[in-house]
PDB file of C-alpha atoms in Angstrom:
ATOM      1  CA  MET A   1       7.522 -10.940  19.697  1.00  0.00           C
ATOM      2  CA  LEU A   2       5.229 -10.431  16.716  1.00  0.00           C
ATOM      3  CA  PHE A   3       2.824  -7.673  16.953  1.00  0.00           C
ATOM      4  CA  VAL A   4      -0.856  -9.299  15.704  1.00  0.00           C
ATOM      5  CA  GLY A   5      -3.285  -7.475  13.481  1.00  0.00           C
ATOM      6  CA  TRP A   6      -6.904  -8.614  13.220  1.00  0.00           C
ATOM      7  CA  ASP A   7      -9.511  -6.813  10.452  1.00  0.00           C
ATOM      8  CA  GLY A   8     -12.698  -8.357  12.012  1.00  0.00           C
ATOM      9  CA  GLY A   9     -15.001  -8.672   9.487  1.00  0.00           C
ATOM     10  CA  GLY A  10     -18.911  -9.620   8.228  1.00  0.00           C
ATOM     11  CA  THR A  11     -17.002 -12.346   6.536  1.00  0.00           C
ATOM     12  CA  SER A  12     -13.619 -12.602   7.696  1.00  0.00           C
ATOM     13  CA  THR A  13     -10.998 -12.018  10.595  1.00  0.00           C
ATOM     14  CA  LYS A  14      -7.745 -11.470   8.211  1.00  0.00           C
ATOM     15  CA  VAL A  15      -5.458 -11.788  11.072  1.00  0.00           C
ATOM     16  CA  LEU A  16      -1.266 -10.513  10.202  1.00  0.00           C
ATOM     17  CA  CYS A  17       1.473 -10.984  12.502  1.00  0.00           C
ATOM     18  CA  MET A  18       4.729  -8.840  12.392  1.00  0.00           C
ATOM     19  CA  SER A  19       7.891  -8.577  13.235  1.00  0.00           C
ATOM     20  CA  LYS A  20       9.455  -5.378  14.896  1.00  0.00           C
ATOM     21  CA  ASP A  21      11.134  -4.401  11.637  1.00  0.00           C
ATOM     22  CA  GLY A  22       7.700  -4.100   9.656  1.00  0.00           C
ATOM     23  CA  SER A  23       7.973  -7.224   8.268  1.00  0.00           C
ATOM     24  CA  ILE A  24       4.808  -9.999   7.723  1.00  0.00           C
ATOM     25  CA  VAL A  25       6.068 -12.646   9.682  1.00  0.00           C
ATOM     26  CA  ALA A  26       2.175 -14.664   8.999  1.00  0.00           C
ATOM     27  CA  GLN A  27      -0.778 -13.948   8.027  1.00  0.00           C
ATOM     28  CA  ASN A  28      -4.571 -16.422   7.987  1.00  0.00           C
ATOM     29  CA  GLN A  29      -8.008 -15.743   7.214  1.00  0.00           C
ATOM     30  CA  PHE A  30     -11.097 -16.514   9.807  1.00  0.00           C
ATOM     31  CA  GLY A  31     -14.201 -16.727  10.144  1.00  0.00           C
ATOM     32  CA  THR A  32     -16.651 -13.849  11.188  1.00  0.00           C
ATOM     33  CA  LEU A  33     -16.113 -10.515  13.561  1.00  0.00           C
ATOM     34  CA  ASN A  34     -19.505  -8.869  13.171  1.00  0.00           C
ATOM     35  CA  LEU A  35     -20.437  -7.560  16.639  1.00  0.00           C
ATOM     36  CA  ASN A  36     -23.716  -6.358  15.108  1.00  0.00           C
ATOM     37  CA  GLY A  37     -24.722  -9.313  12.663  1.00  0.00           C
ATOM     38  CA  SER A  38     -23.258 -11.931  15.064  1.00  0.00           C
ATOM     39  CA  SER A  39     -24.208 -14.517  18.065  1.00  0.00           C
ATOM     40  CA  GLU A  40     -21.754 -14.033  20.984  1.00  0.00           C
ATOM     41  CA  ASP A  41     -21.202 -17.767  20.462  1.00  0.00           C
ATOM     42  CA  SER A  42     -20.057 -17.542  16.684  1.00  0.00           C
ATOM     43  CA  ILE A  43     -18.001 -14.174  17.394  1.00  0.00           C
ATOM     44  CA  SER A  44     -16.536 -16.877  20.329  1.00  0.00           C
ATOM     45  CA  ALA A  45     -15.571 -19.469  18.087  1.00  0.00           C
ATOM     46  CA  THR A  46     -13.739 -17.253  15.657  1.00  0.00           C
ATOM     47  CA  ILE A  47     -11.564 -16.048  18.445  1.00  0.00           C
ATOM     48  CA  SER A  48     -10.206 -18.800  19.680  1.00  0.00           C
ATOM     49  CA  SER A  49      -9.581 -19.872  16.552  1.00  0.00           C
ATOM     50  CA  CYS A  50      -7.206 -16.855  15.682  1.00  0.00           C
ATOM     51  CA  LEU A  51      -5.820 -16.622  19.490  1.00  0.00           C
ATOM     52  CA  THR A  52      -5.018 -20.678  18.291  1.00  0.00           C
ATOM     53  CA  TRP A  53      -3.332 -20.158  15.457  1.00  0.00           C
ATOM     54  CA  MET A  54      -1.924 -16.460  16.993  1.00  0.00           C
ATOM     55  CA  ARG A  55      -0.248 -18.319  19.848  1.00  0.00           C
ATOM     56  CA  ALA A  56       1.582 -21.432  17.123  1.00  0.00           C
ATOM     57  CA  GLN A  57       2.711 -18.750  15.680  1.00  0.00           C
ATOM     58  CA  GLY A  58       4.833 -17.300  18.447  1.00  0.00           C
ATOM     59  CA  GLU A  59       5.067 -14.371  21.463  1.00  0.00           C
ATOM     60  CA  CYS A  60       2.525 -11.908  20.815  1.00  0.00           C
ATOM     61  CA  ALA A  61       3.988  -8.764  22.389  1.00  0.00           C
ATOM     62  CA  SER A  62       0.221  -6.392  21.482  1.00  0.00           C
ATOM     63  CA  LEU A  63      -3.204  -7.247  19.888  1.00  0.00           C
ATOM     64  CA  CYS A  64      -4.003  -4.690  17.989  1.00  0.00           C
ATOM     65  CA  VAL A  65      -9.005  -5.668  17.061  1.00  0.00           C
ATOM     66  CA  GLY A  66     -10.283  -4.170  14.197  1.00  0.00           C
ATOM     67  CA  ALA A  67     -14.154  -4.003  13.408  1.00  0.00           C
ATOM     68  CA  ALA A  68     -16.931  -1.958  12.580  1.00  0.00           C
ATOM     69  CA  GLY A  69     -19.495  -0.870  15.432  1.00  0.00           C
ATOM     70  CA  ILE A  70     -17.253  -0.914  18.718  1.00  0.00           C
ATOM     71  CA  SER A  71     -18.147   3.330  18.587  1.00  0.00           C
ATOM     72  CA  ASN A  72     -21.478   0.963  21.030  1.00  0.00           C
ATOM     73  CA  GLN A  73     -19.487   1.034  23.770  1.00  0.00           C
ATOM     74  CA  HIS A  74     -21.039  -2.352  24.989  1.00  0.00           C
ATOM     75  CA  ALA A  75     -20.554  -4.155  22.125  1.00  0.00           C
ATOM     76  CA  LYS A  76     -16.980  -3.104  22.591  1.00  0.00           C
ATOM     77  CA  SER A  77     -16.156  -4.445  26.286  1.00  0.00           C
ATOM     78  CA  THR A  78     -18.255  -7.415  24.895  1.00  0.00           C
ATOM     79  CA  LEU A  79     -15.219  -8.159  22.665  1.00  0.00           C
ATOM     80  CA  GLN A  80     -12.588  -7.549  25.371  1.00  0.00           C
ATOM     81  CA  SER A  81     -13.930  -9.800  27.861  1.00  0.00           C
ATOM     82  CA  LEU A  82     -14.340 -12.519  25.313  1.00  0.00           C
ATOM     83  CA  ILE A  83     -10.151 -11.782  24.033  1.00  0.00           C
ATOM     84  CA  ARG A  84      -9.809 -11.782  27.811  1.00  0.00           C
ATOM     85  CA  SER A  85     -11.601 -15.228  29.201  1.00  0.00           C
ATOM     86  CA  GLN A  86      -9.604 -17.639  26.356  1.00  0.00           C
ATOM     87  CA  GLY A  87      -6.548 -16.212  28.266  1.00  0.00           C
ATOM     88  CA  TYR A  88      -5.066 -13.713  26.053  1.00  0.00           C
ATOM     89  CA  ASP A  89      -3.597 -10.975  28.837  1.00  0.00           C
ATOM     90  CA  GLY A  90      -1.314  -9.220  26.969  1.00  0.00           C
ATOM     91  CA  ARG A  91      -1.709  -5.357  25.175  1.00  0.00           C
ATOM     92  CA  LEU A  92      -4.599  -5.808  23.405  1.00  0.00           C
ATOM     93  CA  GLN A  93      -6.417  -2.228  21.547  1.00  0.00           C
ATOM     94  CA  ILE A  94      -9.731  -2.114  20.062  1.00  0.00           C
ATOM     95  CA  VAL A  95     -10.237   0.198  17.525  1.00  0.00           C
ATOM     96  CA  GLY A  96     -12.767   1.077  14.342  1.00  0.00           C
ATOM     97  CA  ASP A  97     -12.382  -0.564  10.769  1.00  0.00           C
ATOM     98  CA  SER A  98     -11.922   2.309   9.102  1.00  0.00           C
ATOM     99  CA  ASP A  99      -9.000   3.237  11.231  1.00  0.00           C
ATOM    100  CA  ILE A 100      -6.830  -0.041  10.741  1.00  0.00           C
ATOM    101  CA  ALA A 101      -8.035   0.835   6.789  1.00  0.00           C
ATOM    102  CA  LEU A 102      -6.077   4.017   7.035  1.00  0.00           C
ATOM    103  CA  THR A 103      -3.270   3.552   9.269  1.00  0.00           C
ATOM    104  CA  GLY A 104      -3.178   0.149   6.278  1.00  0.00           C
ATOM    105  CA  ALA A 105      -3.531   2.322   3.237  1.00  0.00           C
ATOM    106  CA  VAL A 106      -1.231   5.908   3.684  1.00  0.00           C
ATOM    107  CA  GLY A 107       0.757   4.905   6.773  1.00  0.00           C
ATOM    108  CA  ASP A 108       0.760   7.965   9.094  1.00  0.00           C
ATOM    109  CA  SER A 109      -0.691  10.325   7.222  1.00  0.00           C
ATOM    110  CA  GLY A 110      -3.358  10.868   5.196  1.00  0.00           C
ATOM    111  CA  PHE A 111      -6.783  10.015   4.017  1.00  0.00           C
ATOM    112  CA  VAL A 112      -9.363   7.537   2.723  1.00  0.00           C
ATOM    113  CA  LEU A 113     -11.803   7.693   0.685  1.00  0.00           C
ATOM    114  CA  ILE A 114     -14.288   4.261   1.560  1.00  0.00           C
ATOM    115  CA  ALA A 115     -17.242   3.723  -0.580  1.00  0.00           C
ATOM    116  CA  GLY A 116     -18.864  -0.421  -0.330  1.00  0.00           C
ATOM    117  CA  THR A 117     -22.483  -0.382   0.969  1.00  0.00           C
ATOM    118  CA  GLY A 118     -21.407   2.750   3.189  1.00  0.00           C
ATOM    119  CA  SER A 119     -19.403   5.304   2.945  1.00  0.00           C
ATOM    120  CA  ILE A 120     -17.169   8.165   4.196  1.00  0.00           C
ATOM    121  CA  CYS A 121     -13.931   9.612   4.128  1.00  0.00           C
ATOM    122  CA  ILE A 122     -11.238   9.451   7.495  1.00  0.00           C
ATOM    123  CA  GLY A 123      -7.891  10.705   7.341  1.00  0.00           C
ATOM    124  CA  GLN A 124      -5.366  12.170  10.118  1.00  0.00           C
ATOM    125  CA  ALA A 125      -1.590  14.242  10.432  1.00  0.00           C
ATOM    126  CA  THR A 126       1.853  12.726  11.949  1.00  0.00           C
ATOM    127  CA  ASP A 127       0.739  14.818  14.686  1.00  0.00           C
ATOM    128  CA  GLY A 128      -2.093  12.811  15.514  1.00  0.00           C
ATOM    129  CA  GLN A 129      -5.245  15.478  14.202  1.00  0.00           C
ATOM    130  CA  LYS A 130      -7.564  13.197  13.040  1.00  0.00           C
ATOM    131  CA  ALA A 131     -10.669  14.010  10.022  1.00  0.00           C
ATOM    132  CA  ARG A 132     -14.153  12.801   9.676  1.00  0.00           C
ATOM    133  CA  CYS A 133     -16.127  13.133   6.708  1.00  0.00           C
ATOM    134  CA  GLY A 134     -20.014  11.241   6.868  1.00  0.00           C
ATOM    135  CA  GLY A 135     -20.563   7.813   7.640  1.00  0.00           C
ATOM    136  CA  PHE A 136     -23.410   8.460   9.601  1.00  0.00           C
ATOM    137  CA  GLY A 137     -25.420   6.059   7.998  1.00  0.00           C
ATOM    138  CA  HIS A 138     -27.882   5.025   4.859  1.00  0.00           C
ATOM    139  CA  ILE A 139     -30.345   7.269   6.398  1.00  0.00           C
ATOM    140  CA  LEU A 140     -29.237  10.431   7.050  1.00  0.00           C
ATOM    141  CA  ASP A 141     -25.693   9.974   4.690  1.00  0.00           C
ATOM    142  CA  ASP A 142     -24.121   7.516   3.492  1.00  0.00           C
ATOM    143  CA  LYS A 143     -23.697   9.393  -0.248  1.00  0.00           C
ATOM    144  CA  GLY A 144     -22.080   7.829  -3.027  1.00  0.00           C
ATOM    145  CA  SER A 145     -22.284   5.026  -1.197  1.00  0.00           C
ATOM    146  CA  GLY A 146     -23.477   0.944  -2.901  1.00  0.00           C
ATOM    147  CA  TYR A 147     -26.165   2.033  -1.127  1.00  0.00           C
ATOM    148  CA  ALA A 148     -27.401   5.488  -1.878  1.00  0.00           C
ATOM    149  CA  ILE A 149     -26.562   4.325  -6.137  1.00  0.00           C
ATOM    150  CA  GLY A 150     -28.610   1.523  -5.398  1.00  0.00           C
ATOM    151  CA  ARG A 151     -31.152   3.076  -4.464  1.00  0.00           C
ATOM    152  CA  ASP A 152     -31.179   6.188  -7.121  1.00  0.00           C
ATOM    153  CA  ILE A 153     -31.168   3.146  -9.941  1.00  0.00           C
ATOM    154  CA  LEU A 154     -34.335   1.791  -8.499  1.00  0.00           C
ATOM    155  CA  VAL A 155     -35.824   5.946  -8.044  1.00  0.00           C
ATOM    156  CA  ALA A 156     -34.599   5.926 -11.569  1.00  0.00           C
ATOM    157  CA  VAL A 157     -36.718   3.469 -12.894  1.00  0.00           C
ATOM    158  CA  ILE A 158     -39.877   3.754 -10.776  1.00  0.00           C
ATOM    159  CA  ARG A 159     -39.053   7.730 -12.737  1.00  0.00           C
ATOM    160  CA  ALA A 160     -39.172   6.131 -15.353  1.00  0.00           C
ATOM    161  CA  GLN A 161     -42.428   4.413 -15.574  1.00  0.00           C
ATOM    162  CA  ASP A 162     -44.817   7.164 -14.388  1.00  0.00           C
ATOM    163  CA  GLY A 163     -43.438   9.405 -16.816  1.00  0.00           C
ATOM    164  CA  ARG A 164     -41.242  11.708 -14.458  1.00  0.00           C
ATOM    165  CA  ASP A 165     -38.269  10.779 -17.095  1.00  0.00           C
ATOM    166  CA  GLN A 166     -37.922   9.249 -20.212  1.00  0.00           C
ATOM    167  CA  ALA A 167     -36.741   5.341 -20.138  1.00  0.00           C
ATOM    168  CA  THR A 168     -33.978   4.144 -18.724  1.00  0.00           C
ATOM    169  CA  GLU A 169     -31.930   0.695 -19.646  1.00  0.00           C
ATOM    170  CA  LEU A 170     -31.439   0.805 -15.853  1.00  0.00           C
ATOM    171  CA  THR A 171     -35.866  -0.927 -15.807  1.00  0.00           C
ATOM    172  CA  ALA A 172     -34.532  -3.945 -17.503  1.00  0.00           C
ATOM    173  CA  LEU A 173     -31.590  -4.793 -15.704  1.00  0.00           C
ATOM    174  CA  VAL A 174     -33.837  -4.099 -12.590  1.00  0.00           C
ATOM    175  CA  GLU A 175     -36.194  -6.780 -14.044  1.00  0.00           C
ATOM    176  CA  ASN A 176     -33.107  -8.979 -14.557  1.00  0.00           C
ATOM    177  CA  LYS A 177     -31.790  -9.191 -10.763  1.00  0.00           C
ATOM    178  CA  LEU A 178     -35.320  -8.921  -9.128  1.00  0.00           C
ATOM    179  CA  GLY A 179     -37.481 -10.418 -11.256  1.00  0.00           C
ATOM    180  CA  PHE A 180     -39.633  -6.860 -11.557  1.00  0.00           C
ATOM    181  CA  ASN A 181     -39.332  -4.017 -12.168  1.00  0.00           C
ATOM    182  CA  ASP A 182     -43.151  -2.232 -11.692  1.00  0.00           C
ATOM    183  CA  PRO A 183     -43.372   0.616  -9.434  1.00  0.00           C
ATOM    184  CA  ALA A 184     -45.382  -1.115  -6.195  1.00  0.00           C
ATOM    185  CA  SER A 185     -43.316  -4.173  -5.748  1.00  0.00           C
ATOM    186  CA  ILE A 186     -39.760  -2.206  -5.703  1.00  0.00           C
ATOM    187  CA  VAL A 187     -41.491  -0.440  -2.971  1.00  0.00           C
ATOM    188  CA  THR A 188     -42.593  -3.188  -1.685  1.00  0.00           C
ATOM    189  CA  TYR A 189     -38.704  -4.732  -1.802  1.00  0.00           C
ATOM    190  CA  VAL A 190     -37.253  -2.126  -0.327  1.00  0.00           C
ATOM    191  CA  HIS A 191     -39.554  -1.551   2.960  1.00  0.00           C
ATOM    192  CA  ASP A 192     -39.009  -5.172   3.218  1.00  0.00           C
ATOM    193  CA  ALA A 193     -38.551  -5.907   7.508  1.00  0.00           C
ATOM    194  CA  ASN A 194     -35.899  -8.115   5.786  1.00  0.00           C
ATOM    195  CA  ARG A 195     -34.593  -6.142   3.571  1.00  0.00           C
ATOM    196  CA  ALA A 196     -30.687  -4.824   4.374  1.00  0.00           C
ATOM    197  CA  LYS A 197     -28.706  -2.722   2.846  1.00  0.00           C
ATOM    198  CA  SER A 198     -26.067  -4.680   1.198  1.00  0.00           C
ATOM    199  CA  ASP A 199     -29.548  -5.717  -0.382  1.00  0.00           C
ATOM    200  CA  ILE A 200     -29.957  -2.075  -1.952  1.00  0.00           C
ATOM    201  CA  ALA A 201     -25.986  -1.709  -2.822  1.00  0.00           C
ATOM    202  CA  GLY A 202     -25.967  -5.319  -4.815  1.00  0.00           C
ATOM    203  CA  LEU A 203     -27.654  -3.155  -7.434  1.00  0.00           C
ATOM    204  CA  ALA A 204     -25.150  -1.444  -7.299  1.00  0.00           C
ATOM    205  CA  PRO A 205     -23.271  -3.243 -10.242  1.00  0.00           C
ATOM    206  CA  LEU A 206     -26.792  -2.350 -12.907  1.00  0.00           C
ATOM    207  CA  LEU A 207     -24.953   1.172 -13.405  1.00  0.00           C
ATOM    208  CA  SER A 208     -21.468   0.522 -15.064  1.00  0.00           C
ATOM    209  CA  ILE A 209     -23.796  -1.336 -17.448  1.00  0.00           C
ATOM    210  CA  ALA A 210     -26.314   1.023 -18.122  1.00  0.00           C
ATOM    211  CA  TYR A 211     -23.561   3.779 -18.447  1.00  0.00           C
ATOM    212  CA  HIS A 212     -21.093   2.512 -20.446  1.00  0.00           C
ATOM    213  CA  HIS A 213     -24.401   1.984 -22.993  1.00  0.00           C
ATOM    214  CA  GLY A 214     -24.864   5.377 -22.595  1.00  0.00           C
ATOM    215  CA  ASP A 215     -27.867   5.949 -20.738  1.00  0.00           C
ATOM    216  CA  HIS A 216     -29.054   8.683 -19.259  1.00  0.00           C
ATOM    217  CA  ALA A 217     -30.061   8.120 -16.302  1.00  0.00           C
ATOM    218  CA  ALA A 218     -26.906   5.599 -15.275  1.00  0.00           C
ATOM    219  CA  GLU A 219     -24.965   9.076 -16.203  1.00  0.00           C
ATOM    220  CA  THR A 220     -26.979  11.603 -14.508  1.00  0.00           C
ATOM    221  CA  ILE A 221     -26.302   8.724 -11.292  1.00  0.00           C
ATOM    222  CA  VAL A 222     -22.429   8.158 -11.975  1.00  0.00           C
ATOM    223  CA  ARG A 223     -22.261  12.487 -11.533  1.00  0.00           C
ATOM    224  CA  LYS A 224     -24.318  12.471  -8.197  1.00  0.00           C
ATOM    225  CA  ALA A 225     -22.693  10.309  -6.545  1.00  0.00           C
ATOM    226  CA  SER A 226     -18.693  11.368  -7.832  1.00  0.00           C
ATOM    227  CA  LYS A 227     -19.665  14.418  -6.900  1.00  0.00           C
ATOM    228  CA  GLN A 228     -20.351  13.345  -3.786  1.00  0.00           C
ATOM    229  CA  LEU A 229     -17.816  10.911  -2.699  1.00  0.00           C
ATOM    230  CA  TYR A 230     -15.136  14.136  -3.548  1.00  0.00           C
ATOM    231  CA  MET A 231     -17.295  16.787  -1.050  1.00  0.00           C
ATOM    232  CA  LEU A 232     -17.222  13.892   1.841  1.00  0.00           C
ATOM    233  CA  VAL A 233     -12.491  14.002   0.529  1.00  0.00           C
ATOM    234  CA  ASN A 234     -13.264  18.387  -0.334  1.00  0.00           C
ATOM    235  CA  GLY A 235     -14.489  17.671   3.690  1.00  0.00           C
ATOM    236  CA  ALA A 236     -11.951  15.630   5.618  1.00  0.00           C
ATOM    237  CA  ALA A 237      -9.074  17.119   3.890  1.00  0.00           C
ATOM    238  CA  SER A 238     -10.666  21.357   5.183  1.00  0.00           C
ATOM    239  CA  GLN A 239     -10.268  20.330   8.718  1.00  0.00           C
ATOM    240  CA  ILE A 240      -6.877  18.767   9.473  1.00  0.00           C
ATOM    241  CA  ASN A 241      -3.556  20.138   7.613  1.00  0.00           C
ATOM    242  CA  VAL A 242      -1.518  17.354   5.685  1.00  0.00           C
ATOM    243  CA  ASP A 243       1.764  17.964   3.964  1.00  0.00           C
ATOM    244  CA  ASN A 244       1.504  16.695   0.220  1.00  0.00           C
ATOM    245  CA  PRO A 245      -1.951  14.605   0.908  1.00  0.00           C
ATOM    246  CA  LYS A 246      -1.874  11.125   0.538  1.00  0.00           C
ATOM    247  CA  LEU A 247      -5.659   9.575  -0.545  1.00  0.00           C
ATOM    248  CA  ALA A 248      -6.136   6.067  -0.763  1.00  0.00           C
ATOM    249  CA  PHE A 249      -9.408   4.815  -2.377  1.00  0.00           C
ATOM    250  CA  LEU A 250     -11.512   1.605  -0.731  1.00  0.00           C
ATOM    251  CA  GLY A 251     -13.913  -0.554  -1.022  1.00  0.00           C
ATOM    252  CA  SER A 252     -16.385  -1.807  -3.708  1.00  0.00           C
ATOM    253  CA  ILE A 253     -17.665   0.782  -5.443  1.00  0.00           C
ATOM    254  CA  LEU A 254     -14.853   2.870  -6.318  1.00  0.00           C
ATOM    255  CA  THR A 255     -12.632  -0.575  -6.277  1.00  0.00           C
ATOM    256  CA  HIS A 256     -15.035  -2.052  -8.777  1.00  0.00           C
ATOM    257  CA  CYS A 257     -17.298   0.753 -10.448  1.00  0.00           C
ATOM    258  CA  GLU A 258     -14.998   2.739 -13.215  1.00  0.00           C
ATOM    259  CA  PRO A 259     -17.197   4.838 -14.550  1.00  0.00           C
ATOM    260  CA  ILE A 260     -16.945   5.971 -10.810  1.00  0.00           C
ATOM    261  CA  THR A 261     -13.915   5.208 -10.099  1.00  0.00           C
ATOM    262  CA  ILE A 262     -12.758   7.650 -13.069  1.00  0.00           C
ATOM    263  CA  GLU A 263     -15.386  10.673 -12.125  1.00  0.00           C
ATOM    264  CA  THR A 264     -14.302  10.955  -8.501  1.00  0.00           C
ATOM    265  CA  THR A 265     -10.690  11.422 -10.017  1.00  0.00           C
ATOM    266  CA  ARG A 266     -10.915  13.417 -12.199  1.00  0.00           C
ATOM    267  CA  LEU A 267     -12.506  15.840  -9.852  1.00  0.00           C
ATOM    268  CA  ILE A 268     -10.251  14.757  -7.161  1.00  0.00           C
ATOM    269  CA  GLU A 269      -7.639  16.093  -9.279  1.00  0.00           C
ATOM    270  CA  SER A 270      -9.336  19.238 -10.885  1.00  0.00           C
ATOM    271  CA  LYS A 271     -10.421  21.028  -7.144  1.00  0.00           C
ATOM    272  CA  LEU A 272      -8.162  19.498  -5.167  1.00  0.00           C
ATOM    273  CA  PRO A 273      -4.620  19.012  -7.181  1.00  0.00           C
ATOM    274  CA  HIS A 274      -2.615  19.094  -4.091  1.00  0.00           C
ATOM    275  CA  VAL A 275      -3.542  15.945  -3.895  1.00  0.00           C
ATOM    276  CA  GLN A 276      -2.014  12.756  -4.017  1.00  0.00           C
ATOM    277  CA  ILE A 277      -4.161   9.641  -4.910  1.00  0.00           C
ATOM    278  CA  ILE A 278      -2.336   6.491  -4.397  1.00  0.00           C
ATOM    279  CA  LYS A 279      -2.835   2.475  -4.775  1.00  0.00           C
ATOM    280  CA  PRO A 280      -3.197   1.367  -0.630  1.00  0.00           C
ATOM    281  CA  LEU A 281      -0.092   0.491   0.883  1.00  0.00           C
ATOM    282  CA  HIS A 282      -1.419  -2.353   2.450  1.00  0.00           C
ATOM    283  CA  SER A 283      -3.796  -4.623   3.852  1.00  0.00           C
ATOM    284  CA  ALA A 284      -6.223  -3.242   6.457  1.00  0.00           C
ATOM    285  CA  SER A 285      -4.712  -6.155   9.077  1.00  0.00           C
ATOM    286  CA  PHE A 286      -1.157  -4.570   8.182  1.00  0.00           C
ATOM    287  CA  GLY A 287      -2.668  -1.381   8.956  1.00  0.00           C
ATOM    288  CA  ALA A 288      -3.799  -2.951  12.866  1.00  0.00           C
ATOM    289  CA  ALA A 289      -0.385  -5.054  12.741  1.00  0.00           C
ATOM    290  CA  THR A 290       0.982  -1.161  13.078  1.00  0.00           C
ATOM    291  CA  LEU A 291      -0.458  -0.128  15.347  1.00  0.00           C
ATOM    292  CA  ALA A 292      -0.132  -3.062  17.561  1.00  0.00           C
ATOM    293  CA  TYR A 293       3.204  -2.096  17.082  1.00  0.00           C
ATOM    294  CA  LYS A 294       2.717   1.806  18.031  1.00  0.00           C
ATOM    295  CA  TYR A 295       0.628   0.783  21.144  1.00  0.00           C
ATOM    296  CA  ASP A 296       3.355  -1.301  22.327  1.00  0.00           C
ATOM    297  CA  GLN A 297       5.686   1.335  22.354  1.00  0.00           C
ATOM    298  CA  LEU A 298       3.679   3.910  23.941  1.00  0.00           C
ATOM    299  CA  GLU A 299       2.686   1.827  26.503  1.00  0.00           C
ATOM    300  CA  GLY A 300       6.763   0.625  26.931  1.00  0.00           C
ATOM    301  CA  MET A 301       7.683   4.872  27.842  1.00  0.00           C
ATOM    302  CA  ASN A 302       4.290   4.891  29.761  1.00  0.00           C
ATOM    303  CA  ASN A 303       5.697   2.360  31.762  1.00  0.00           C
ATOM    304  CA  GLY A 304       8.916   3.471  32.189  1.00  0.00           C
TER     305      GLY A 304
END
């Protein structure tokens, strides 16, 4: 019997089959499972591919699907219906993408700090308590995220050009990336009705270049973003009691933007010395398969 986890993402869906002893039996990758940006036909096609491959690996005792956007009950119900309509009638659990990332990265207890296009820190204790800090969207929140950094880069360029702040290397870097750097064009770019959050977040890699050249504006953005990310961890850690808490970093900002990783680590180690920063133990798809196993055990006990 297999316990299967799906990590449904905007670019691909990773599927992992696990045995009862926690060994990985097989894993594969399929199309998008984006509940917010893909058509129902596209999602259905991905589900079909995942189920066909999954069945070829052996009998599935329990399936856990992790995906973004399932806090929307309609989206969650739609996903469940699509899976059931294609003949899967076994145990099924649908959870958020952050839940499977957390279980995969730290296991039964600990925290993950996620900083990609958005930002959030979530945690769980062995007694089932959960913590969440941040993650309330780019308009109200997502501090320290790729979107926030990209926006701050554009703000720095505008402020340097109208004389409020000193010149910054970010001005030339933005022009090289976008083809313009004047305030009017920046405003038009940001407010374009078709502008995706990922477009703004895509400017974040420019930060490391300017920072390593000693750029004052870049240094300010690094300090600001790192402080905000530390505050997410501090907030989540204050919500639940975890003995010897572990913390894993996830997301493109914390895995590819070295200045922010270093400064965020320094702040956490100096202000929260009891928190141990670790590398993620496993993938999100492994976390989903682990939750599938736990759900199977729970249902088995409940059904006698």
